[in-house]
Amino acid sequence: KNQVEQSPQSLIILEGKNCTLQCNYTVSPFSNLRWYKQDTGRGPVSLTIMTFSENTKSNGRYTATLDADTKQSSLHITASQLSDSASYICVVSATSGTYKYIFGTGTRLKVLA
Amino acid sequence: DARVTQTPRHKVTEMGQEVTMRCQPILGHNTVFWYRQTMMQGLELLAYFRNRAPLDDSGMPKDRFSAEMPDATLATLKIQPSEPRDSAVYFCASGLVGNTGRSGNTIYFGEGSWLTVV
């Protein structure tokens, strides 16, 4: 069964600190993996997209890694800011005749001053 | 600045009433998605269209939900009759997807339609 699991479910850190969010998936065949940021009351916004051959992708203070062998991805946030408080959703695309995304349930990050 | 536009942003309705949500995808995008998000389930795919043709609506309760794309600038999601369990945020998203279904292109989400059925 195609699944995407994220950990931790929620996380609280102090402003300026780094953190890493995890995503494990069992999606096959694999097409690509995306990380989205969703602010409260808003739609998800894309942070990174990685295909099978890519193992790291950065977007400012956000760095995503992908290990296609172990089917794991991480999102590392450097020097966190209050505006990083949001839900971070890992999304894996499967290609099996139809184009589908499998969404993780997200990690809720709270950055405190 | 291109974006996906959804209306209404908020809707409160009584059980049994019809609800129609509308979405204007980004011009030039060939694929439109409808998602539902709840606290318990996260984001669930309800239906998606490519070049206005419905490709997959297996995630949608067929007895009360219907999704259409009357033209390239409008996608609709209708619930009739609505029930309290339909209360959720409904997101429309659009993107440019290749014919093979493979795409590294970004999928853009609208801000959602917040539905409450009482």
Coordinates of N, CA and C in Angstrom, one line a residue:
Chain A
K1 N 0.8 -1.2 0.0 CA 0.0 0.0 0.0 C 0.9 1.2 0.0
N2 N 0.5 2.2 -0.8 CA 1.3 3.4 -0.9 C 1.0 4.3 0.3
Q3 N 2.1 4.6 1.0 CA 1.9 5.4 2.2 C 3.1 6.4 2.4
V4 N 2.8 7.5 3.0 CA 3.8 8.5 3.4 C 3.7 8.8 4.9
E5 N 4.7 8.6 5.6 CA 4.7 8.8 7.1 C 5.7 9.9 7.5
Q6 N 5.2 10.8 8.3 CA 6.1 11.9 8.7 C 6.3 11.9 10.2
S7 N 7.4 12.4 10.6 CA 7.7 12.5 12.0 C 8.7 13.7 12.2
P8 N 8.6 14.3 13.4 CA 7.6 14.1 14.4 C 6.2 14.7 14.0
Q9 N 5.2 14.4 14.7 CA 3.9 14.9 14.4 C 3.9 16.4 14.7
S10 N 4.5 16.8 15.7 CA 4.6 18.2 16.0 C 6.0 18.5 16.7
L11 N 6.4 19.7 16.6 CA 7.7 20.1 17.1 C 7.7 21.6 17.5
I12 N 8.4 21.8 18.6 CA 8.5 23.2 19.1 C 10.0 23.5 19.3
I13 N 10.4 24.6 18.7 CA 11.8 25.0 18.8 C 11.9 26.5 19.0
L14 N 13.1 26.9 19.5 CA 13.3 28.3 19.7 C 13.9 29.0 18.5
E15 N 13.5 30.2 18.3 CA 14.0 31.0 17.1 C 15.5 31.0 17.0
G16 N 15.9 30.8 15.8 CA 17.4 30.7 15.6 C 17.9 29.3 15.6
K17 N 17.2 28.4 16.1 CA 17.7 27.0 16.1 C 17.4 26.3 14.8
N18 N 18.1 25.2 14.6 CA 17.9 24.3 13.4 C 16.9 23.2 13.8
C19 N 16.3 22.6 12.8 CA 15.5 21.4 13.0 C 15.4 20.6 11.7
T20 N 15.1 19.3 11.9 CA 15.0 18.4 10.8 C 13.7 17.6 10.9
L21 N 13.0 17.6 9.8 CA 11.7 16.9 9.7 C 11.9 15.6 8.9
Q22 N 11.3 14.5 9.2 CA 11.5 13.3 8.5 C 10.2 12.8 7.7
C23 N 10.5 12.1 6.6 CA 9.5 11.6 5.8 C 9.9 10.2 5.3
N24 N 9.1 9.2 5.6 CA 9.4 7.9 5.0 C 8.2 7.5 4.1
Y25 N 8.5 6.8 3.1 CA 7.4 6.5 2.1 C 7.6 5.1 1.6
T26 N 6.4 4.5 1.2 CA 6.4 3.2 0.6 C 5.7 3.2 -0.7
V27 N 5.9 4.3 -1.4 CA 5.3 4.6 -2.7 C 6.1 3.9 -3.8
S28 N 5.4 3.2 -4.7 CA 6.1 2.6 -5.8 C 5.1 2.5 -7.0
P29 N 5.5 2.7 -8.2 CA 6.8 3.3 -8.6 C 6.9 4.8 -8.2
F30 N 8.1 5.1 -7.9 CA 8.4 6.5 -7.4 C 8.6 7.4 -8.6
S31 N 8.0 8.6 -8.5 CA 8.2 9.6 -9.5 C 9.0 10.8 -8.9
N32 N 8.4 11.5 -7.9 CA 9.1 12.6 -7.3 C 8.6 12.8 -5.9
L33 N 9.3 13.6 -5.1 CA 8.9 13.9 -3.8 C 9.0 15.4 -3.6
R34 N 7.9 15.9 -2.9 CA 7.8 17.3 -2.7 C 7.6 17.6 -1.3
W35 N 8.1 18.7 -0.8 CA 7.8 19.3 0.5 C 7.0 20.6 0.3
Y36 N 6.0 20.7 1.1 CA 5.1 21.8 1.0 C 5.1 22.5 2.4
K37 N 4.9 23.8 2.5 CA 4.7 24.5 3.7 C 3.3 25.0 3.7
Q38 N 2.5 24.8 4.8 CA 1.2 25.3 4.9 C 1.0 26.1 6.1
D39 N 0.9 27.4 5.9 CA 0.5 28.3 7.0 C -0.9 28.1 7.4
T40 N -1.2 28.4 8.7 CA -2.5 28.2 9.2 C -3.5 29.0 8.4
G41 N -4.6 28.4 7.9 CA -5.6 29.1 7.1 C -5.3 29.4 5.7
R42 N -4.2 28.8 5.2 CA -3.7 29.1 3.9 C -3.6 27.8 3.1
G43 N -3.4 27.9 1.8 CA -3.1 26.7 1.0 C -1.6 26.3 1.1
P44 N -1.3 25.0 0.8 CA 0.1 24.6 0.8 C 0.9 25.3 -0.3
V45 N 2.1 25.6 0.0 CA 3.0 26.3 -0.9 C 4.3 25.4 -1.1
S46 N 4.6 25.1 -2.3 CA 5.8 24.2 -2.6 C 7.1 24.8 -2.2
L47 N 7.9 24.0 -1.5 CA 9.2 24.4 -1.1 C 10.3 23.7 -2.0
T48 N 10.2 22.4 -2.2 CA 11.2 21.7 -3.0 C 10.5 20.6 -3.8
I49 N 11.1 20.2 -4.9 CA 10.7 19.0 -5.7 C 12.0 18.2 -6.0
M50 N 12.0 16.9 -5.7 CA 13.1 16.1 -6.0 C 12.7 14.9 -6.8
T51 N 13.4 14.6 -7.9 CA 13.2 13.4 -8.6 C 14.1 12.3 -8.1
F52 N 14.0 11.1 -8.7 CA 14.7 9.9 -8.2 C 16.2 10.2 -8.2
S53 N 16.7 10.9 -9.2 CA 18.2 11.1 -9.3 C 18.8 12.2 -8.4
E54 N 17.9 13.0 -7.8 CA 18.4 14.1 -7.0 C 18.4 13.6 -5.5
N55 N 19.5 14.0 -4.8 CA 19.5 13.6 -3.4 C 19.5 14.8 -2.4
T56 N 19.6 16.0 -3.0 CA 19.5 17.2 -2.2 C 19.0 18.4 -3.0
K57 N 18.2 19.2 -2.3 CA 17.7 20.4 -3.0 C 17.4 21.5 -2.0
S58 N 17.9 22.7 -2.3 CA 17.8 23.8 -1.3 C 16.9 24.9 -1.8
N59 N 16.3 25.5 -0.8 CA 15.4 26.7 -1.1 C 15.6 27.6 0.0
G60 N 16.6 28.5 -0.1 CA 16.9 29.4 1.0 C 17.3 28.6 2.3
R61 N 16.7 28.8 3.4 CA 17.1 28.2 4.6 C 16.5 26.7 4.7
Y62 N 15.8 26.3 3.7 CA 15.2 25.0 3.6 C 16.1 24.1 2.7
T63 N 16.5 22.9 3.3 CA 17.2 21.9 2.5 C 16.6 20.6 2.6
A64 N 16.2 20.0 1.5 CA 15.6 18.7 1.5 C 16.6 17.7 1.0
T65 N 16.5 16.5 1.6 CA 17.4 15.4 1.1 C 16.5 14.2 0.7
L66 N 17.0 13.4 -0.1 CA 16.2 12.2 -0.6 C 17.2 11.0 -0.7
D67 N 16.8 9.9 -0.1 CA 17.5 8.7 -0.2 C 16.5 7.7 -0.8
A68 N 16.6 7.5 -2.1 CA 15.6 6.7 -2.8 C 15.8 5.2 -2.5
D69 N 17.0 4.8 -2.0 CA 17.2 3.4 -1.7 C 16.5 3.1 -0.4
T70 N 16.6 3.9 0.6 CA 15.9 3.7 1.9 C 14.5 4.3 1.9
K71 N 14.1 5.0 0.9 CA 12.8 5.7 0.8 C 12.6 6.6 1.9
Q72 N 13.6 7.5 2.1 CA 13.5 8.4 3.2 C 13.9 9.8 2.6
S73 N 13.2 10.8 3.2 CA 13.5 12.2 2.9 C 13.5 13.0 4.2
S74 N 14.3 14.1 4.2 CA 14.3 15.0 5.3 C 14.2 16.4 4.9
L75 N 13.7 17.2 5.7 CA 13.7 18.7 5.4 C 14.4 19.4 6.6
H76 N 15.5 20.0 6.3 CA 16.2 20.7 7.3 C 16.0 22.2 7.2
I77 N 15.7 22.8 8.4 CA 15.4 24.2 8.4 C 16.6 24.8 9.2
T78 N 17.3 25.7 8.7 CA 18.4 26.4 9.3 C 18.0 27.7 9.9
A79 N 18.5 28.0 11.1 CA 18.3 29.4 11.7 C 16.8 29.7 11.6
S80 N 16.0 29.0 12.3 CA 14.6 29.1 12.2 C 14.1 30.5 12.6
Q81 N 13.0 30.9 11.9 CA 12.4 32.2 12.2 C 10.9 32.0 12.6
L82 N 10.4 33.0 13.2 CA 9.0 32.9 13.7 C 8.0 32.5 12.5
S83 N 8.4 33.0 11.4 CA 7.5 32.8 10.2 C 7.6 31.3 9.7
D84 N 8.5 30.6 10.2 CA 8.6 29.2 9.8 C 7.5 28.3 10.5
S85 N 6.8 28.9 11.5 CA 5.8 28.2 12.2 C 4.7 27.9 11.1
A86 N 4.5 26.6 10.9 CA 3.5 26.1 9.9 C 3.5 24.6 10.0
S87 N 2.7 24.0 9.1 CA 2.7 22.6 8.9 C 3.6 22.3 7.6
Y88 N 4.4 21.2 7.7 CA 5.2 20.9 6.6 C 4.8 19.5 6.1
I89 N 4.4 19.4 4.9 CA 3.8 18.2 4.3 C 4.7 17.6 3.3
C90 N 4.9 16.3 3.4 CA 5.7 15.6 2.4 C 4.8 14.9 1.5
V91 N 5.0 15.0 0.2 CA 4.1 14.5 -0.8 C 4.9 13.7 -1.8
V92 N 4.5 12.5 -2.0 CA 5.2 11.6 -3.0 C 4.3 11.3 -4.2
S93 N 4.9 11.4 -5.3 CA 4.1 11.2 -6.6 C 4.4 9.8 -7.1
A94 N 3.3 9.0 -7.3 CA 3.4 7.7 -7.9 C 3.0 7.7 -9.3
T95 N 3.7 7.0 -10.1 CA 3.2 6.8 -11.5 C 2.8 5.4 -11.7
S96 N 1.5 5.2 -11.8 CA 1.0 3.9 -12.0 C -0.2 3.9 -13.0
G97 N 0.0 4.6 -14.1 CA -1.1 4.7 -15.0 C -1.9 6.0 -14.8
T98 N -2.0 6.4 -13.6 CA -2.7 7.7 -13.3 C -1.7 8.5 -12.5
Y99 N -1.9 9.8 -12.5 CA -1.0 10.7 -11.8 C -1.5 11.0 -10.5
K100 N -0.9 10.5 -9.4 CA -1.4 10.7 -8.1 C -0.4 11.1 -7.1
Y101 N -0.8 12.0 -6.2 CA 0.0 12.4 -5.1 C -0.4 11.6 -3.9
I102 N 0.6 11.1 -3.1 CA 0.2 10.6 -1.8 C 0.8 11.5 -0.7
F103 N -0.1 12.1 0.1 CA 0.3 13.1 1.1 C 0.6 12.5 2.5
G104 N 1.6 13.0 3.1 CA 1.8 12.7 4.5 C 0.8 13.6 5.3
T105 N 0.7 13.3 6.6 CA -0.2 14.1 7.4 C 0.4 15.3 8.0
G106 N 1.7 15.5 7.7 CA 2.4 16.7 8.1 C 3.1 16.7 9.4
T107 N 4.0 17.7 9.6 CA 4.6 18.0 10.9 C 4.3 19.4 11.2
R108 N 3.7 19.6 12.4 CA 3.4 21.0 12.8 C 4.5 21.6 13.6
L109 N 5.1 22.6 13.0 CA 6.3 23.3 13.6 C 5.9 24.6 14.2
K110 N 6.3 24.8 15.5 CA 6.1 26.0 16.2 C 7.4 26.6 16.6
V111 N 7.7 27.8 16.1 CA 8.9 28.5 16.5 C 8.6 29.6 17.5
L112 N 9.3 29.5 18.6 CA 9.0 30.4 19.7 C 10.1 31.5 19.8
A113 N 9.8 32.7 20.2 CA 10.7 33.8 20.3 C 11.6 33.6 21.6
Chain B
D1 N 1.2 38.1 -10.8 CA 1.5 37.0 -10.1 C 0.4 35.9 -10.2
A2 N 0.6 34.9 -11.0 CA -0.4 33.9 -11.3 C -0.7 33.1 -10.0
R3 N -2.0 32.8 -9.8 CA -2.4 32.0 -8.7 C -3.7 31.4 -9.0
V4 N -4.0 30.3 -8.2 CA -5.3 29.6 -8.2 C -6.3 30.4 -7.4
T5 N -7.4 30.6 -7.9 CA -8.4 31.4 -7.2 C -9.6 30.5 -6.9
Q6 N -10.0 30.5 -5.6 CA -11.2 29.7 -5.2 C -12.3 30.6 -4.6
T7 N -13.5 30.2 -4.9 CA -14.6 30.9 -4.2 C -15.7 29.8 -3.9
P8 N -16.4 30.0 -2.8 CA -16.2 31.1 -1.8 C -15.0 30.7 -0.9
R9 N -14.5 31.7 -0.1 CA -13.5 31.4 0.8 C -14.0 30.7 2.1
H10 N -15.2 31.1 2.4 CA -15.9 30.5 3.6 C -17.4 30.3 3.3
K11 N -17.9 29.2 3.7 CA -19.3 28.9 3.5 C -19.9 28.1 4.7
V12 N -21.0 28.6 5.3 CA -21.7 27.9 6.3 C -23.1 27.6 5.7
T13 N -23.5 26.4 5.8 CA -24.7 26.0 5.2 C -25.4 24.9 6.1
E14 N -26.7 24.8 5.8 CA -27.5 23.8 6.6 C -27.4 22.4 5.9
M15 N -27.4 21.4 6.7 CA -27.5 20.0 6.2 C -28.6 19.9 5.1
G16 N -28.3 19.3 4.0 CA -29.3 19.0 3.0 C -29.2 20.1 1.9
Q17 N -28.5 21.2 2.1 CA -28.4 22.2 1.1 C -27.3 21.8 0.0
E18 N -27.5 22.4 -1.1 CA -26.5 22.2 -2.2 C -25.3 23.2 -2.0
V19 N -24.1 22.8 -2.2 CA -23.0 23.6 -2.1 C -22.2 23.5 -3.4
T20 N -21.8 24.6 -3.9 CA -20.9 24.6 -5.1 C -19.7 25.5 -4.9
M21 N -18.6 24.9 -5.1 CA -17.3 25.6 -4.9 C -16.7 25.7 -6.3
R22 N -16.0 26.9 -6.5 CA -15.5 27.2 -7.8 C -14.0 27.4 -7.7
C23 N -13.3 27.1 -8.9 CA -11.9 27.3 -8.9 C -11.5 27.8 -10.3
Q24 N -10.6 28.8 -10.3 CA -10.0 29.3 -11.5 C -8.6 28.9 -11.5
P25 N -8.2 27.9 -12.3 CA -6.8 27.5 -12.3 C -5.9 28.5 -12.9
I26 N -4.6 28.3 -12.8 CA -3.6 29.2 -13.4 C -3.7 29.0 -14.9
L27 N -3.7 30.1 -15.7 CA -3.8 30.0 -17.1 C -2.6 29.2 -17.7
G28 N -2.9 28.3 -18.5 CA -1.9 27.4 -19.2 C -1.7 26.1 -18.5
H29 N -2.1 26.0 -17.3 CA -2.0 24.7 -16.6 C -3.0 23.7 -17.2
N30 N -2.6 22.4 -17.3 CA -3.4 21.4 -18.0 C -4.1 20.5 -17.0
T31 N -3.7 20.5 -15.7 CA -4.2 19.6 -14.8 C -4.8 20.3 -13.6
V32 N -5.9 19.9 -13.2 CA -6.6 20.6 -12.0 C -7.0 19.5 -11.0
F33 N -6.7 19.7 -9.8 CA -7.0 18.8 -8.7 C -8.0 19.4 -7.7
W34 N -8.8 18.6 -7.1 CA -9.6 18.9 -6.0 C -9.2 18.1 -4.8
Y35 N -8.9 18.7 -3.7 CA -8.5 18.0 -2.4 C -9.4 18.5 -1.3
R36 N -9.5 17.6 -0.3 CA -10.2 17.9 0.9 C -9.3 17.7 2.1
Q37 N -9.3 18.7 3.0 CA -8.4 18.6 4.1 C -9.2 18.7 5.4
T38 N -9.0 17.7 6.3 CA -9.5 17.8 7.7 C -8.4 17.5 8.6
M39 N -8.7 17.8 9.9 CA -7.6 17.6 10.9 C -7.3 16.1 11.0
M40 N -8.3 15.3 10.9 CA -8.1 13.9 11.1 C -7.4 13.2 9.9
Q41 N -7.8 13.6 8.7 CA -7.4 12.9 7.5 C -6.3 13.5 6.7
G42 N -6.0 14.8 7.0 CA -5.0 15.5 6.2 C -5.6 15.7 4.8
L43 N -4.7 15.8 3.8 CA -5.2 16.1 2.5 C -5.5 14.9 1.7
E44 N -6.8 14.8 1.2 CA -7.2 13.7 0.4 C -7.6 14.2 -1.0
L45 N -7.1 13.4 -2.0 CA -7.5 13.7 -3.4 C -8.9 13.3 -3.6
L46 N -9.7 14.2 -4.1 CA -11.1 13.9 -4.5 C -11.2 13.6 -6.0
A47 N -10.6 14.4 -6.8 CA -10.7 14.3 -8.3 C -9.7 15.1 -8.9
Y48 N -9.4 14.7 -10.2 CA -8.5 15.5 -11.0 C -8.8 15.4 -12.4
F49 N -8.5 16.5 -13.1 CA -8.8 16.6 -14.5 C -7.5 16.9 -15.3
R50 N -7.4 16.4 -16.5 CA -6.3 16.8 -17.4 C -6.9 17.2 -18.7
N51 N -6.5 18.4 -19.1 CA -7.1 19.0 -20.3 C -8.6 18.9 -20.3
R52 N -9.2 19.2 -19.1 CA -10.6 19.3 -18.8 C -11.3 17.9 -18.7
A53 N -10.6 16.9 -19.0 CA -11.2 15.5 -18.9 C -11.0 15.0 -17.5
P54 N -12.0 14.4 -16.9 CA -11.9 13.8 -15.6 C -11.1 12.5 -15.7
L55 N -10.0 12.4 -15.0 CA -9.1 11.2 -15.1 C -9.3 10.3 -13.9
D56 N -9.6 10.9 -12.7 CA -9.7 10.1 -11.5 C -10.6 10.8 -10.5
D57 N -11.7 10.2 -10.2 CA -12.6 10.7 -9.1 C -12.9 9.7 -8.1
S58 N -11.9 8.7 -8.0 CA -12.2 7.6 -7.1 C -12.2 8.0 -5.6
G59 N -11.6 9.1 -5.3 CA -11.6 9.6 -3.9 C -12.9 10.4 -3.5
M60 N -13.8 10.4 -4.4 CA -15.0 11.3 -4.2 C -16.2 10.4 -4.0
P61 N -17.0 10.7 -2.9 CA -18.3 10.0 -2.7 C -19.2 10.4 -3.9
K62 N -19.5 9.4 -4.7 CA -20.2 9.6 -6.0 C -21.7 10.0 -5.8
D63 N -22.2 9.5 -4.7 CA -23.7 9.7 -4.5 C -24.0 11.2 -4.3
R64 N -23.1 12.0 -3.7 CA -23.4 13.4 -3.4 C -22.5 14.4 -4.0
F65 N -21.3 13.9 -4.4 CA -20.3 14.9 -4.9 C -20.2 14.7 -6.4
S66 N -20.0 15.9 -7.1 CA -19.7 15.9 -8.5 C -18.7 17.0 -8.8
A67 N -17.8 16.7 -9.8 CA -16.8 17.6 -10.2 C -16.9 17.8 -11.7
E68 N -16.8 19.0 -12.1 CA -16.8 19.3 -13.5 C -15.8 20.4 -13.9
M69 N -15.5 20.4 -15.2 CA -14.7 21.5 -15.7 C -15.3 22.0 -17.0
P70 N -16.3 22.9 -16.9 CA -17.0 23.4 -18.1 C -16.1 24.1 -19.1
D71 N -15.1 24.7 -18.6 CA -14.1 25.3 -19.6 C -12.8 25.4 -18.9
A72 N -11.8 25.8 -19.6 CA -10.4 25.7 -19.1 C -10.1 26.7 -18.0
T73 N -11.1 27.6 -17.8 CA -10.8 28.6 -16.7 C -11.7 28.4 -15.5
L74 N -12.5 27.3 -15.5 CA -13.4 27.1 -14.4 C -13.5 25.6 -14.1
A75 N -13.3 25.3 -12.8 CA -13.6 23.9 -12.3 C -14.6 24.1 -11.1
T76 N -15.5 23.2 -11.0 CA -16.5 23.2 -10.0 C -16.5 21.9 -9.2
L77 N -16.8 22.0 -7.9 CA -17.1 20.9 -7.1 C -18.4 21.1 -6.4
K78 N -19.3 20.2 -6.6 CA -20.7 20.4 -6.0 C -21.0 19.2 -5.0
I79 N -21.6 19.6 -4.0 CA -22.1 18.6 -3.0 C -23.6 18.8 -2.8
Q80 N -24.3 17.7 -3.1 CA -25.8 17.8 -3.0 C -26.3 16.4 -2.7
P81 N -27.0 16.2 -1.5 CA -27.1 17.2 -0.4 C -25.9 17.2 0.5
S82 N -25.6 18.3 1.1 CA -24.5 18.4 2.0 C -24.8 17.8 3.4
E83 N -23.8 17.2 4.0 CA -23.9 16.6 5.3 C -22.9 17.2 6.3
P84 N -23.1 17.2 7.6 CA -22.1 17.7 8.5 C -20.7 17.1 8.4
R85 N -20.6 15.8 8.0 CA -19.3 15.2 7.8 C -18.6 15.8 6.6
D86 N -19.2 16.6 5.8 CA -18.5 17.2 4.7 C -17.8 18.4 5.1
S87 N -17.9 18.9 6.3 CA -17.2 20.0 6.8 C -15.7 19.8 6.7
A88 N -15.1 20.7 6.0 CA -13.6 20.6 5.8 C -13.2 21.8 5.0
V89 N -11.9 21.8 4.7 CA -11.4 22.8 3.7 C -11.2 22.1 2.4
Y90 N -11.7 22.7 1.4 CA -11.6 22.1 0.0 C -10.6 22.9 -0.8
F91 N -9.5 22.3 -1.2 CA -8.5 23.0 -2.0 C -8.6 22.6 -3.5
C92 N -8.4 23.6 -4.3 CA -8.2 23.3 -5.7 C -6.7 23.6 -6.0
A93 N -6.1 22.8 -6.9 CA -4.7 23.0 -7.2 C -4.6 22.8 -8.7
S94 N -3.6 23.5 -9.3 CA -3.4 23.3 -10.8 C -1.9 23.2 -11.0
G95 N -1.6 22.5 -12.2 CA -0.2 22.4 -12.5 C -0.1 22.0 -14.0
L96 N 1.1 21.9 -14.5 CA 1.4 21.5 -15.9 C 2.0 20.1 -15.8
V97 N 1.3 19.1 -16.2 CA 1.7 17.7 -16.1 C 1.9 17.1 -17.5
G98 N 3.0 16.4 -17.7 CA 3.3 15.8 -19.0 C 2.3 14.6 -19.3
N99 N 2.3 14.2 -20.5 CA 1.4 13.1 -21.0 C 1.7 11.8 -20.3
T100 N 2.9 11.6 -19.9 CA 3.3 10.3 -19.2 C 2.9 10.3 -17.8
G101 N 2.4 11.4 -17.3 CA 2.1 11.5 -15.9 C 3.3 11.9 -15.0
R102 N 4.4 12.0 -15.6 CA 5.6 12.4 -14.9 C 5.8 13.9 -15.0
S103 N 6.0 14.5 -13.9 CA 6.3 16.0 -14.0 C 7.0 16.4 -12.7
G104 N 8.0 17.2 -12.9 CA 8.7 17.8 -11.8 C 8.2 19.2 -11.6
N105 N 7.2 19.6 -12.3 CA 6.7 20.9 -12.2 C 5.9 21.1 -10.9
T106 N 5.9 22.4 -10.4 CA 5.2 22.7 -9.2 C 3.7 22.6 -9.4
I107 N 3.0 22.1 -8.4 CA 1.5 22.2 -8.3 C 1.2 23.3 -7.4
Y108 N 0.3 24.2 -7.8 CA 0.0 25.4 -7.1 C -1.4 25.2 -6.5
F109 N -1.5 25.5 -5.2 CA -2.8 25.4 -4.5 C -3.5 26.7 -4.3
G110 N -4.8 26.7 -4.3 CA -5.5 27.9 -4.0 C -5.6 28.0 -2.4
E111 N -6.3 29.0 -2.0 CA -6.3 29.3 -0.5 C -7.4 28.5 0.2
G112 N -8.2 27.8 -0.6 CA -9.2 26.9 0.0 C -10.5 27.5 0.2
S113 N -11.5 26.6 0.2 CA -12.9 27.0 0.6 C -13.2 26.3 1.9
W114 N -13.5 27.1 2.9 CA -13.7 26.5 4.2 C -15.2 26.3 4.4
L115 N -15.6 25.0 4.4 CA -17.0 24.6 4.4 C -17.4 24.1 5.8
T116 N -18.5 24.7 6.3 CA -19.1 24.2 7.6 C -20.5 23.8 7.3
V117 N -20.9 22.6 7.5 CA -22.3 22.1 7.3 C -22.9 21.9 8.7
V118 N -23.9 22.6 9.0 CA -24.5 22.5 10.4 C -25.9 21.8 10.3

